[in-house]
Short mmCIF file of C-alpha atoms in Angstrom, two decimals:
data_model
loop_
_atom_site.label_atom_id
_atom_site.label_comp_id
_atom_site.label_asym_id
_atom_site.label_seq_id
_atom_site.Cartn_x
_atom_site.Cartn_y
_atom_site.Cartn_z
CA MET A 1 89.11 99.54 112.28
CA THR A 2 90.84 99.55 115.41
CA THR A 3 92.88 96.44 116.41
CA GLU A 4 95.46 96.03 119.58
CA HIS A 5 98.20 94.82 117.16
CA PRO A 6 100.12 97.44 114.76
CA TRP A 7 100.29 94.58 112.04
CA TYR A 8 96.70 94.32 111.31
CA ALA A 9 96.30 97.61 109.31
CA ALA A 10 99.70 97.62 108.21
CA ALA A 11 99.81 94.15 106.74
CA GLN A 12 97.12 95.02 104.89
CA LEU A 13 99.19 97.94 103.26
CA LEU A 14 102.68 96.52 103.55
CA GLN A 15 102.18 94.42 99.93
CA PRO A 16 100.43 97.36 97.73
CA ALA A 17 103.07 99.85 99.58
CA LEU A 18 106.01 97.80 98.56
CA ILE A 19 104.55 97.54 95.12
CA ARG A 20 104.01 101.62 94.90
CA LEU A 21 106.96 101.91 96.38
CA LEU A 22 109.35 100.12 93.75
CA ASP A 23 107.67 101.23 91.15
CA HIS A 24 108.37 105.41 92.41
CA LEU A 25 111.49 104.13 92.98
CA ARG A 26 112.11 103.12 89.10
CA ARG A 27 110.47 106.30 88.09
CA GLN A 28 113.13 108.28 90.29
CA LEU A 29 115.95 105.99 89.13
CA GLU A 30 114.93 106.95 85.73
CA THR A 31 115.29 110.65 85.68
CA SER A 32 117.70 111.08 88.02
CA GLY A 33 121.90 110.88 88.03
CA TRP A 34 121.67 107.74 90.23
CA GLN A 35 121.89 104.23 89.47
CA GLY A 36 120.08 101.52 91.05
CA GLU A 37 120.61 97.71 91.89
CA TYR A 38 118.18 95.40 94.36
CA GLU A 39 119.38 92.72 96.76
CA THR A 40 117.23 90.18 98.31
CA VAL A 41 119.06 88.51 101.14
CA GLU A 42 117.22 85.59 103.16
CA LEU A 43 118.24 86.49 106.80
CA PRO A 44 119.44 83.16 108.85
CA THR A 45 116.47 83.08 111.64
CA SER A 46 113.76 80.54 113.01
CA GLU A 47 111.46 82.10 110.84
CA PRO A 48 112.66 82.47 107.16
CA GLN A 49 113.03 86.62 106.75
CA VAL A 50 113.35 88.39 103.99
CA LEU A 51 115.53 91.38 103.58
CA TYR A 52 115.30 93.71 100.26
CA TRP A 53 118.09 95.99 100.11
CA LEU A 54 118.32 98.95 97.00
CA HIS A 55 122.18 99.58 96.56
CA LEU A 56 122.20 103.18 94.55
CA ARG A 57 125.57 104.43 93.28
CA ARG A 58 126.03 108.25 91.61
CA GLY A 59 129.68 108.72 91.22
CA ASP A 60 131.85 107.39 93.68
CA ARG A 61 128.91 107.88 96.25
CA HIS A 62 127.14 104.30 97.73
CA GLN A 63 124.27 104.60 99.54
CA ARG A 64 122.55 101.40 100.62
CA VAL A 65 118.86 101.34 101.43
CA ASN A 66 116.33 98.97 103.37
CA LEU A 67 113.01 98.80 101.05
CA TRP A 68 111.35 97.64 104.72
CA GLU A 69 111.82 100.68 105.88
CA LEU A 70 110.53 102.66 103.12
CA CYS A 71 107.64 100.52 103.59
CA TYR A 72 107.31 101.16 106.86
CA GLU A 73 107.62 105.00 106.50
CA ILE A 74 104.74 104.71 104.44
CA CYS A 75 102.57 102.09 106.30
CA PHE A 76 102.92 103.78 109.77
CA ALA A 77 101.94 107.11 111.01
CA ASP A 78 105.47 108.95 111.83
CA TYR A 79 107.50 106.70 111.06
CA THR A 80 111.16 107.74 111.03
CA PRO A 81 113.15 104.88 108.89
CA ASP A 82 116.88 103.72 109.41
CA LEU A 83 117.79 103.20 105.54
CA GLU A 84 120.80 101.11 106.70
CA TYR A 85 119.25 98.83 109.19
CA ALA A 86 119.98 95.23 108.40
CA GLY A 87 116.92 93.85 109.67
CA ILE A 88 113.34 93.35 110.02
CA HIS A 89 111.82 95.18 113.07
CA ASP A 90 109.36 93.31 114.67
CA PHE A 91 107.15 96.12 116.42
CA GLN A 92 105.81 95.60 119.52
CA VAL A 93 102.18 96.40 120.43
CA GLY A 94 101.64 100.38 120.77
CA GLU A 95 105.37 100.57 119.28
CA VAL A 96 104.07 101.90 115.82
CA THR A 97 100.94 103.02 114.54
CA ALA A 98 99.26 101.93 110.85
CA ASP A 99 98.61 105.28 108.86
CA MET A 100 94.99 104.83 108.86
CA GLY A 101 94.54 107.40 106.09
CA LEU A 102 95.50 104.80 103.57
CA LEU A 103 92.37 103.11 104.05
CA ASP A 104 88.76 104.17 103.31
CA ALA A 105 86.01 104.14 105.27
CA ALA A 106 85.59 100.23 104.24
CA GLY A 107 88.94 99.39 105.35
CA GLU A 108 90.15 98.88 101.73
CA VAL A 109 93.49 100.26 100.59
CA ASP A 110 92.80 103.68 99.28
CA TRP A 111 94.98 103.52 96.23
CA HIS A 112 95.25 107.39 96.03
CA GLN A 113 96.42 108.41 99.19
CA LEU A 114 98.99 105.20 99.16
CA ASP A 115 100.32 105.83 95.79
CA GLN A 116 101.10 109.89 96.78
CA LYS A 117 102.21 109.33 100.01
CA ALA A 118 104.89 106.26 98.60
CA GLN A 119 105.61 109.13 95.96
CA ARG A 120 106.45 111.58 98.75
CA VAL A 121 108.33 108.90 100.89
CA VAL A 122 110.48 108.85 97.65
CA ALA A 123 110.88 111.99 96.70
CA ALA A 124 112.32 112.85 100.51
CA MET A 125 114.54 110.08 100.60
CA PHE A 126 116.25 111.16 96.89
CA ALA A 127 116.63 114.38 98.58
CA GLY A 128 118.43 113.62 101.54
CA LEU A 129 120.84 111.74 99.32
CA GLU A 130 121.35 114.80 97.35
CA TYR A 131 121.67 116.88 100.54
CA PRO A 132 123.16 114.74 103.29
CA LEU A 133 123.17 115.98 106.77
CA ASP A 134 126.19 114.86 107.55
#
């Protein structure tokens, strides 16, 4: 599957990535010391856009996570998320590349590969909370 626009392949992956992301976040929250609360925010733009936040708390620590950024990390190859970015990116052609390893030879979602990558992204995000870089 070859396209000129990064969203063609990524659009096919985005909803399944969000589903797998939420499942892995739920599992991680069940076994970690973190508590999470989801927030949905409609952005005041000309076209309706919805931002999904996960607010994590443990003791006096608080971390806000933009769930779209984690989805982008799953859907795109070599994407570094900005977890506190307060918006939804409008990617341009050539700016990002869909992770084609998440699609099978027929161009369908490879659920096993998608699930594995979502699990890795969630584990890395929680590991970053345990050992912050600051």
